[in-house]
Amino acid sequence: MLGSLSLIILVGLFMSFIMNKLHLPRIIGMLIAGIVLGPFVLNLIDTSILQISAELRKIALIIILIKAGITLDLKDLKKVGRPALLMSFLPATFEIIAYSIFAPMILGISRVDAILMGTVLGAVSPAVVVPRTVSLIERKIGTKEGVPQLILAGATLDDIFVIVLFTTFLNLAVSGNANYMSFVNIPISIILGVILGVVVGYILVNIFDIFYKHERYIRNSLKLMIIIGVAFGLVEFETVMKEIVSISGLLAVFSMSLVIKIKSSKEISDRIAEKTGKLWIVSEVFLFVLLGAAVDIRYTMEAGLPAIVLIFVTLIIRAIGVISCMIGTNLSFKERLFCVISYLPKATVQAAIGSIPLAMGIGSGNIILSVAVLGILITAPLGAIGMDIGSDKLLKKEYVD
């Protein structure tokens, strides 16, 4: 097992370095490393690691949500207002509806599986978008019009929205029962998840404050470990309670992190966010390499042209959703175009949840995974390169005296 872990880390990092030199997203290199090392090519990864691959990816997803909650700046969200709120769900909704319509026609899968595929592919990638928008804010590019702030806030919440829908429709696809309660559970799951996360977040902040007042200061590294441990518990609590009431454990994790961000001092929240970012570097390697290892490249190639056509059709529908969010704003055509480009890349969430339907025994699980991988390979470079080039050509530089 140690040899496999060594290969995952070293080959994943080496391939990400190569991609970085080619000005492509590092995650593409990690994905390729996983495919090559995986059981369908060189078969160099220990089966014991592959057996817990889904759990390892869930851990990475939890870290993503903690990082999203800790780093989201509510001032930016208030500044961009209505468009950011719309960007958090409307483009993804357009894309999910597009998959529900076109996936059965193009790939011959059921409507429920098509919607599930849409929830897998519907999220924008924080691994591609967040570093680039943060860089734009630091360099004062597009900030006067609020473009990077809009994208950053909207994309963060977009992931949460899609993950909650994915969990709901996965349960629907597994049970096979399309009764009205499955849809009633969506708002129930969201509301209870938020309430649970807020309550737990307040409890943790108060515990940290009590220790501080009694001069028993808890190091930020230890705080992060406590937060992660509680986050694991929240996700497990969803499983324990699923027969009684529907609760989104993942949304609870995000809400908890957001409360900790709001109620803690800026210095503490920034330090925790910094440490979460470092932890994410390690998680990212395992997430994308293990996703690549789960891919049967032969099956992905067989999906071929129809899957690629489906991806581009749904991206066009998604672009219409992004443009719809801009109605009534003062953004120029170029700035709106940049928003469309920024909402193209898929990677992080797809890597975390793309193979779950297959692991859960969903009939279309293999094709869902194949389309997810193709979506990453196509849209991550497209979005990354588009944002890098478009930021100079489509956005205005804010000059500060």
GROMACS .gro file of C-alpha atoms in nm:
model
  401
    1MET     CA    1   0.000   0.000   0.000
    2LEU     CA    2   0.281   0.244   0.083
    3GLY     CA    3   0.430   0.194  -0.261
    4SER     CA    4   0.094   0.279  -0.420
    5LEU     CA    5   0.058   0.589  -0.203
    6SER     CA    6   0.408   0.694  -0.308
    7LEU     CA    7   0.318   0.653  -0.677
    8ILE     CA    8  -0.009   0.845  -0.635
    9ILE     CA    9   0.165   1.142  -0.473
   10LEU     CA   10   0.487   1.156  -0.678
   11VAL     CA   11   0.345   1.076  -1.022
   12GLY     CA   12   0.042   1.298  -0.956
   13LEU     CA   13   0.263   1.591  -0.856
   14PHE     CA   14   0.502   1.533  -1.148
   15MET     CA   15   0.218   1.530  -1.403
   16SER     CA   16   0.063   1.840  -1.244
   17PHE     CA   17   0.402   2.012  -1.277
   18ILE     CA   18   0.413   1.923  -1.648
   19MET     CA   19   0.062   2.059  -1.703
   20ASN     CA   20   0.153   2.377  -1.515
   21LYS     CA   21   0.451   2.430  -1.747
   22LEU     CA   22   0.213   2.392  -2.043
   23HIS     CA   23  -0.017   2.656  -1.884
   24LEU     CA   24  -0.292   2.396  -1.837
   25PRO     CA   25  -0.477   2.314  -1.512
   26ARG     CA   26  -0.267   2.092  -1.284
   27ILE     CA   27  -0.567   1.868  -1.220
   28ILE     CA   28  -0.554   1.741  -1.579
   29GLY     CA   29  -0.208   1.598  -1.510
   30MET     CA   30  -0.331   1.429  -1.190
   31LEU     CA   31  -0.626   1.280  -1.378
   32ILE     CA   32  -0.397   1.140  -1.649
   33ALA     CA   33  -0.165   0.999  -1.379
   34GLY     CA   34  -0.459   0.814  -1.225
   35ILE     CA   35  -0.571   0.669  -1.558
   36VAL     CA   36  -0.218   0.544  -1.634
   37LEU     CA   37  -0.155   0.404  -1.285
   38GLY     CA   38  -0.505   0.257  -1.253
   39PRO     CA   39  -0.629  -0.100  -1.306
   40PHE     CA   40  -0.727  -0.044  -1.668
   41VAL     CA   41  -0.376   0.054  -1.788
   42LEU     CA   42  -0.063  -0.027  -1.576
   43ASN     CA   43  -0.252  -0.156  -1.269
   44LEU     CA   44   0.004  -0.021  -1.020
   45ILE     CA   45  -0.236   0.095  -0.746
   46ASP     CA   46  -0.306  -0.146  -0.461
   47THR     CA   47  -0.664  -0.279  -0.464
   48SER     CA   48  -0.704  -0.196  -0.094
   49ILE     CA   49  -0.670   0.174  -0.184
   50LEU     CA   50  -0.913   0.143  -0.474
   51GLN     CA   51  -1.167  -0.021  -0.241
   52ILE     CA   52  -1.174   0.287  -0.017
   53SER     CA   53  -1.140   0.532  -0.306
   54ALA     CA   54  -1.499   0.659  -0.271
   55GLU     CA   55  -1.448   0.733   0.099
   56LEU     CA   56  -1.122   0.916   0.030
   57ARG     CA   57  -1.295   1.130  -0.233
   58LYS     CA   58  -1.575   1.210   0.011
   59ILE     CA   59  -1.314   1.332   0.258
   60ALA     CA   60  -1.176   1.559  -0.015
   61LEU     CA   61  -1.527   1.689  -0.084
   62ILE     CA   62  -1.575   1.772   0.284
   63ILE     CA   63  -1.248   1.966   0.283
   64ILE     CA   64  -1.369   2.157  -0.026
   65LEU     CA   65  -1.685   2.262   0.158
   66ILE     CA   66  -1.495   2.366   0.472
   67LYS     CA   67  -1.259   2.573   0.256
   68ALA     CA   68  -1.555   2.729   0.071
   69GLY     CA   69  -1.729   2.831   0.394
   70ILE     CA   70  -1.415   2.963   0.562
   71THR     CA   71  -1.303   3.168   0.259
   72LEU     CA   72  -1.637   3.312   0.138
   73ASP     CA   73  -1.647   3.686   0.202
   74LEU     CA   74  -2.003   3.797   0.275
   75LYS     CA   75  -1.911   4.157   0.193
   76ASP     CA   76  -1.835   4.051  -0.162
   77LEU     CA   77  -2.163   3.863  -0.175
   78LYS     CA   78  -2.356   4.171  -0.059
   79LYS     CA   79  -2.167   4.395  -0.303
   80VAL     CA   80  -2.267   4.195  -0.610
   81GLY     CA   81  -2.611   4.118  -0.470
   82ARG     CA   82  -2.885   3.973  -0.690
   83PRO     CA   83  -2.665   3.855  -0.982
   84ALA     CA   84  -2.445   3.653  -0.742
   85LEU     CA   85  -2.752   3.491  -0.589
   86LEU     CA   86  -2.881   3.400  -0.936
   87MET     CA   87  -2.537   3.274  -1.043
   88SER     CA   88  -2.540   3.037  -0.746
   89PHE     CA   89  -2.822   2.825  -0.890
   90LEU     CA   90  -2.957   2.944  -1.228
   91PRO     CA   91  -2.672   2.832  -1.463
   92ALA     CA   92  -2.658   2.491  -1.292
   93THR     CA   93  -3.036   2.459  -1.314
   94PHE     CA   94  -3.026   2.536  -1.687
   95GLU     CA   95  -2.756   2.273  -1.737
   96ILE     CA   96  -2.932   2.005  -1.531
   97ILE     CA   97  -3.254   2.062  -1.728
   98ALA     CA   98  -3.051   2.039  -2.051
   99TYR     CA   99  -2.910   1.702  -1.945
  100SER     CA  100  -3.256   1.579  -1.850
  101ILE     CA  101  -3.378   1.663  -2.202
  102PHE     CA  102  -3.082   1.572  -2.423
  103ALA     CA  103  -2.903   1.286  -2.239
  104PRO     CA  104  -3.189   1.036  -2.295
  105MET     CA  105  -3.199   1.136  -2.664
  106ILE     CA  106  -2.822   1.121  -2.723
  107LEU     CA  107  -2.707   0.848  -2.482
  108GLY     CA  108  -3.028   0.648  -2.437
  109ILE     CA  109  -3.035   0.661  -2.056
  110SER     CA  110  -3.339   0.705  -1.832
  111ARG     CA  111  -3.472   1.046  -1.734
  112VAL     CA  112  -3.379   1.003  -1.367
  113ASP     CA  113  -3.025   0.895  -1.459
  114ALA     CA  114  -3.003   1.192  -1.699
  115ILE     CA  115  -3.095   1.433  -1.417
  116LEU     CA  116  -2.840   1.260  -1.194
  117MET     CA  117  -2.579   1.308  -1.468
  118GLY     CA  118  -2.677   1.675  -1.481
  119THR     CA  119  -2.617   1.715  -1.107
  120VAL     CA  120  -2.273   1.557  -1.147
  121LEU     CA  121  -2.177   1.786  -1.436
  122GLY     CA  122  -2.364   2.097  -1.320
  123ALA     CA  123  -2.111   2.243  -1.076
  124VAL     CA  124  -1.840   2.488  -1.176
  125SER     CA  125  -1.487   2.397  -1.061
  126PRO     CA  126  -1.349   2.590  -0.760
  127ALA     CA  127  -1.004   2.440  -0.833
  128VAL     CA  128  -0.997   2.628  -1.165
  129VAL     CA  129  -1.209   2.935  -1.088
  130VAL     CA  130  -1.121   3.033  -0.729
  131PRO     CA  131  -0.742   3.085  -0.770
  132ARG     CA  132  -0.798   3.289  -1.088
  133THR     CA  133  -1.069   3.514  -0.941
  134VAL     CA  134  -0.863   3.571  -0.626
  135SER     CA  135  -0.569   3.669  -0.848
  136LEU     CA  136  -0.791   3.913  -1.040
  137ILE     CA  137  -0.908   4.072  -0.714
  138GLU     CA  138  -0.548   4.108  -0.595
  139ARG     CA  139  -0.444   4.268  -0.927
  140LYS     CA  140  -0.753   4.494  -0.932
  141ILE     CA  141  -0.875   4.359  -1.268
  142GLY     CA  142  -1.251   4.388  -1.314
  143THR     CA  143  -1.296   4.469  -0.944
  144LYS     CA  144  -1.457   4.811  -0.994
  145GLU     CA  145  -1.744   4.642  -1.179
  146GLY     CA  146  -1.740   4.355  -0.929
  147VAL     CA  147  -1.685   4.083  -1.192
  148PRO     CA  148  -1.437   3.857  -1.005
  149GLN     CA  149  -1.629   3.904  -0.679
  150LEU     CA  150  -1.950   3.803  -0.858
  151ILE     CA  151  -1.791   3.490  -1.004
  152LEU     CA  152  -1.620   3.392  -0.679
  153ALA     CA  153  -1.934   3.425  -0.466
  154GLY     CA  154  -2.165   3.267  -0.722
  155ALA     CA  155  -1.933   2.974  -0.797
  156THR     CA  156  -1.887   2.891  -0.429
  157LEU     CA  157  -2.260   2.871  -0.366
  158ASP     CA  158  -2.317   2.697  -0.701
  159ASP     CA  159  -2.118   2.397  -0.577
  160ILE     CA  160  -2.328   2.368  -0.262
  161PHE     CA  161  -2.654   2.387  -0.459
  162VAL     CA  162  -2.547   2.115  -0.703
  163ILE     CA  163  -2.408   1.882  -0.435
  164VAL     CA  164  -2.736   1.897  -0.241
  165LEU     CA  165  -2.932   1.816  -0.558
  166PHE     CA  166  -2.691   1.533  -0.642
  167THR     CA  167  -2.745   1.371  -0.302
  168THR     CA  168  -3.122   1.396  -0.344
  169PHE     CA  169  -3.138   1.254  -0.696
  170LEU     CA  170  -2.883   0.983  -0.613
  171ASN     CA  171  -3.117   0.856  -0.342
  172LEU     CA  172  -3.402   0.878  -0.593
  173ALA     CA  173  -3.207   0.681  -0.856
  174VAL     CA  174  -3.106   0.413  -0.603
  175SER     CA  175  -3.458   0.368  -0.461
  176GLY     CA  176  -3.626   0.394  -0.802
  177ASN     CA  177  -3.926   0.560  -0.644
  178ALA     CA  178  -4.023   0.890  -0.805
  179ASN     CA  179  -4.286   0.985  -0.547
  180TYR     CA  180  -4.362   1.340  -0.443
  181MET     CA  181  -4.189   1.298  -0.105
  182SER     CA  182  -3.855   1.266  -0.286
  183PHE     CA  183  -3.898   1.622  -0.406
  184VAL     CA  184  -4.050   1.752  -0.082
  185ASN     CA  185  -3.735   1.625   0.089
  186ILE     CA  186  -3.518   1.862  -0.117
  187PRO     CA  187  -3.618   2.183   0.069
  188ILE     CA  188  -3.642   1.988   0.397
  189SER     CA  189  -3.288   1.858   0.348
  190ILE     CA  190  -3.160   2.207   0.267
  191ILE     CA  191  -3.335   2.382   0.559
  192LEU     CA  192  -3.242   2.122   0.820
  193GLY     CA  193  -2.886   2.105   0.688
  194VAL     CA  194  -2.846   2.481   0.725
  195ILE     CA  195  -3.002   2.484   1.074
  196LEU     CA  196  -2.782   2.196   1.190
  197GLY     CA  197  -2.468   2.357   1.051
  198VAL     CA  198  -2.546   2.698   1.205
  199VAL     CA  199  -2.614   2.547   1.549
  200VAL     CA  200  -2.296   2.336   1.543
  201GLY     CA  201  -2.095   2.632   1.414
  202TYR     CA  202  -2.211   2.853   1.702
  203ILE     CA  203  -2.133   2.577   1.952
  204LEU     CA  204  -1.779   2.538   1.820
  205VAL     CA  205  -1.713   2.913   1.821
  206ASN     CA  206  -1.835   2.939   2.180
  207ILE     CA  207  -1.618   2.644   2.286
  208PHE     CA  208  -1.314   2.809   2.127
  209ASP     CA  209  -1.400   3.137   2.305
  210ILE     CA  210  -1.440   2.966   2.643
  211PHE     CA  211  -1.094   2.811   2.616
  212TYR     CA  212  -0.951   3.148   2.509
  213LYS     CA  213  -1.110   3.331   2.806
  214HIS     CA  214  -0.963   3.075   3.044
  215GLU     CA  215  -0.620   3.132   2.887
  216ARG     CA  216  -0.616   2.787   2.729
  217TYR     CA  217  -0.576   2.898   2.373
  218ILE     CA  218  -0.643   2.632   2.110
  219ARG     CA  219  -0.394   2.645   1.822
  220ASN     CA  220  -0.547   2.711   1.481
  221SER     CA  221  -0.413   2.376   1.355
  222LEU     CA  222  -0.601   2.200   1.634
  223LYS     CA  223  -0.914   2.405   1.561
  224LEU     CA  224  -0.902   2.289   1.200
  225MET     CA  225  -0.869   1.926   1.310
  226ILE     CA  226  -1.170   1.969   1.540
  227ILE     CA  227  -1.369   2.131   1.258
  228ILE     CA  228  -1.281   1.844   1.022
  229GLY     CA  229  -1.372   1.585   1.284
  230VAL     CA  230  -1.709   1.751   1.345
  231ALA     CA  231  -1.763   1.776   0.967
  232PHE     CA  232  -1.714   1.400   0.931
  233GLY     CA  233  -1.970   1.353   1.207
  234LEU     CA  234  -2.222   1.579   1.035
  235VAL     CA  235  -2.199   1.382   0.710
  236GLU     CA  236  -2.233   1.054   0.901
  237PHE     CA  237  -2.532   1.200   1.090
  238GLU     CA  238  -2.711   1.238   0.755
  239THR     CA  239  -2.670   0.861   0.698
  240VAL     CA  240  -2.792   0.776   1.049
  241MET     CA  241  -3.100   0.998   1.016
  242LYS     CA  242  -3.197   0.920   0.654
  243GLU     CA  243  -3.472   0.674   0.757
  244ILE     CA  244  -3.625   0.934   0.989
  245VAL     CA  245  -3.572   1.271   0.822
  246SER     CA  246  -3.375   1.407   0.527
  247ILE     CA  247  -3.080   1.627   0.630
  248SER     CA  248  -2.800   1.748   0.403
  249GLY     CA  249  -2.481   1.673   0.594
  250LEU     CA  250  -2.269   1.842   0.328
  251LEU     CA  251  -2.473   2.162   0.348
  252ALA     CA  252  -2.441   2.144   0.727
  253VAL     CA  253  -2.061   2.131   0.685
  254PHE     CA  254  -2.067   2.442   0.467
  255SER     CA  255  -2.304   2.630   0.702
  256MET     CA  256  -2.091   2.540   1.004
  257SER     CA  257  -1.778   2.669   0.830
  258LEU     CA  258  -1.952   2.990   0.728
  259VAL     CA  259  -2.066   3.058   1.087
  260ILE     CA  260  -1.710   3.001   1.211
  261LYS     CA  261  -1.591   3.248   0.947
  262ILE     CA  262  -1.847   3.511   1.052
  263LYS     CA  263  -1.816   3.475   1.430
  264SER     CA  264  -1.437   3.439   1.451
  265SER     CA  265  -1.191   3.723   1.416
  266LYS     CA  266  -1.053   3.789   1.069
  267GLU     CA  267  -0.705   3.683   1.181
  268ILE     CA  268  -0.826   3.346   1.308
  269SER     CA  269  -1.051   3.271   1.010
  270ASP     CA  270  -0.772   3.367   0.768
  271ARG     CA  271  -0.525   3.137   0.947
  272ILE     CA  272  -0.772   2.848   0.943
  273ALA     CA  273  -0.844   2.914   0.574
  274GLU     CA  274  -0.470   2.914   0.502
  275LYS     CA  275  -0.423   2.580   0.677
  276THR     CA  276  -0.726   2.435   0.500
  277GLY     CA  277  -0.572   2.543   0.171
  278LYS     CA  278  -0.251   2.355   0.254
  279LEU     CA  279  -0.451   2.046   0.347
  280TRP     CA  280  -0.639   2.079   0.018
  281ILE     CA  281  -0.311   2.051  -0.177
  282VAL     CA  282  -0.269   1.695  -0.050
  283SER     CA  283  -0.639   1.611  -0.084
  284GLU     CA  284  -0.641   1.739  -0.442
  285VAL     CA  285  -0.374   1.491  -0.551
  286PHE     CA  286  -0.563   1.193  -0.408
  287LEU     CA  287  -0.897   1.320  -0.538
  288PHE     CA  288  -0.797   1.351  -0.903
  289VAL     CA  289  -0.552   1.060  -0.923
  290LEU     CA  290  -0.805   0.821  -0.768
  291LEU     CA  291  -1.077   0.953  -0.999
  292GLY     CA  292  -0.854   0.876  -1.296
  293ALA     CA  293  -0.787   0.529  -1.154
  294ALA     CA  294  -1.163   0.460  -1.146
  295VAL     CA  295  -1.199   0.537  -1.516
  296ASP     CA  296  -1.218   0.255  -1.767
  297ILE     CA  297  -1.058   0.450  -2.051
  298ARG     CA  298  -1.192   0.200  -2.306
  299TYR     CA  299  -1.550   0.270  -2.199
  300THR     CA  300  -1.483   0.643  -2.198
  301MET     CA  301  -1.353   0.628  -2.553
  302GLU     CA  302  -1.660   0.428  -2.658
  303ALA     CA  303  -1.881   0.709  -2.520
  304GLY     CA  304  -1.685   0.926  -2.765
  305LEU     CA  305  -1.855   1.171  -2.997
  306PRO     CA  306  -2.213   1.149  -2.860
  307ALA     CA  307  -2.088   1.234  -2.508
  308ILE     CA  308  -1.878   1.523  -2.641
  309VAL     CA  309  -2.176   1.658  -2.836
  310LEU     CA  310  -2.390   1.633  -2.521
  311ILE     CA  311  -2.130   1.824  -2.317
  312PHE     CA  312  -2.114   2.112  -2.565
  313VAL     CA  313  -2.493   2.130  -2.608
  314THR     CA  314  -2.543   2.156  -2.232
  315LEU     CA  315  -2.263   2.414  -2.203
  316ILE     CA  316  -2.449   2.634  -2.452
  317ILE     CA  317  -2.766   2.604  -2.242
  318ARG     CA  318  -2.560   2.682  -1.930
  319ALA     CA  319  -2.422   2.994  -2.101
  320ILE     CA  320  -2.779   3.112  -2.157
  321GLY     CA  321  -2.837   3.066  -1.783
  322VAL     CA  322  -2.529   3.276  -1.700
  323ILE     CA  323  -2.638   3.553  -1.938
  324SER     CA  324  -2.985   3.548  -1.781
  325CYS     CA  325  -2.826   3.629  -1.443
  326MET     CA  326  -2.674   3.946  -1.592
  327ILE     CA  327  -3.008   4.096  -1.700
  328GLY     CA  328  -3.056   4.436  -1.538
  329THR     CA  329  -2.686   4.484  -1.452
  330ASN     CA  330  -2.449   4.748  -1.585
  331LEU     CA  331  -2.195   4.492  -1.707
  332SER     CA  332  -2.072   4.531  -2.064
  333PHE     CA  333  -2.090   4.259  -2.329
  334LYS     CA  334  -1.721   4.173  -2.272
  335GLU     CA  335  -1.769   4.142  -1.896
  336ARG     CA  336  -2.073   3.920  -1.945
  337LEU     CA  337  -1.874   3.706  -2.188
  338PHE     CA  338  -1.601   3.667  -1.926
  339CYS     CA  339  -1.864   3.545  -1.677
  340VAL     CA  340  -1.980   3.285  -1.930
  341ILE     CA  341  -1.621   3.164  -1.982
  342SER     CA  342  -1.558   3.151  -1.606
  343TYR     CA  343  -1.857   2.921  -1.559
  344LEU     CA  344  -1.735   2.663  -1.815
  345PRO     CA  345  -1.471   2.462  -1.622
  346LYS     CA  346  -1.562   2.145  -1.438
  347ALA     CA  347  -1.322   1.944  -1.226
  348THR     CA  348  -1.333   1.938  -0.846
  349VAL     CA  349  -1.693   1.841  -0.770
  350GLN     CA  350  -1.706   1.605  -1.069
  351ALA     CA  351  -1.394   1.430  -0.938
  352ALA     CA  352  -1.548   1.397  -0.593
  353ILE     CA  353  -1.889   1.260  -0.696
  354GLY     CA  354  -1.845   1.136  -1.055
  355SER     CA  355  -1.786   0.771  -0.965
  356ILE     CA  356  -2.039   0.751  -0.680
  357PRO     CA  357  -2.332   0.644  -0.904
  358LEU     CA  358  -2.117   0.357  -1.039
  359ALA     CA  359  -2.014   0.256  -0.686
  360MET     CA  360  -2.381   0.265  -0.578
  361GLY     CA  361  -2.478   0.023  -0.857
  362ILE     CA  362  -2.666   0.273  -1.075
  363GLY     CA  363  -2.720   0.117  -1.419
  364SER     CA  364  -2.586   0.422  -1.600
  365GLY     CA  365  -2.302   0.472  -1.351
  366ASN     CA  366  -2.029   0.393  -1.603
  367ILE     CA  367  -2.158   0.636  -1.865
  368ILE     CA  368  -2.209   0.906  -1.598
  369LEU     CA  369  -1.846   0.862  -1.488
  370SER     CA  370  -1.725   0.866  -1.850
  371VAL     CA  371  -1.911   1.188  -1.929
  372ALA     CA  372  -1.780   1.343  -1.605
  373VAL     CA  373  -1.421   1.261  -1.701
  374LEU     CA  374  -1.467   1.388  -2.057
  375GLY     CA  375  -1.628   1.701  -1.911
  376ILE     CA  376  -1.318   1.763  -1.697
  377LEU     CA  377  -1.076   1.697  -1.983
  378ILE     CA  378  -1.266   1.931  -2.217
  379THR     CA  379  -1.388   2.215  -1.996
  380ALA     CA  380  -1.108   2.254  -1.738
  381PRO     CA  381  -0.845   2.357  -1.998
  382LEU     CA  382  -1.105   2.551  -2.197
  383GLY     CA  383  -1.216   2.752  -1.895
  384ALA     CA  384  -0.867   2.800  -1.751
  385ILE     CA  385  -0.715   2.922  -2.076
  386GLY     CA  386  -1.025   3.132  -2.150
  387MET     CA  387  -1.006   3.305  -1.810
  388ASP     CA  388  -0.631   3.366  -1.840
  389ILE     CA  389  -0.660   3.522  -2.186
  390GLY     CA  390  -0.999   3.685  -2.133
  391SER     CA  391  -0.904   3.865  -1.813
  392ASP     CA  392  -0.672   4.096  -2.009
  393LYS     CA  393  -0.896   4.138  -2.312
  394LEU     CA  394  -1.244   4.149  -2.156
  395LEU     CA  395  -1.199   4.314  -1.814
  396LYS     CA  396  -1.086   4.662  -1.712
  397LYS     CA  397  -0.786   4.727  -1.492
  398GLU     CA  398  -0.865   4.939  -1.186
  399TYR     CA  399  -0.591   5.197  -1.138
  400VAL     CA  400  -0.538   5.313  -0.781
  401ASP     CA  401  -0.357   5.644  -0.714
   0.00000   0.00000   0.00000
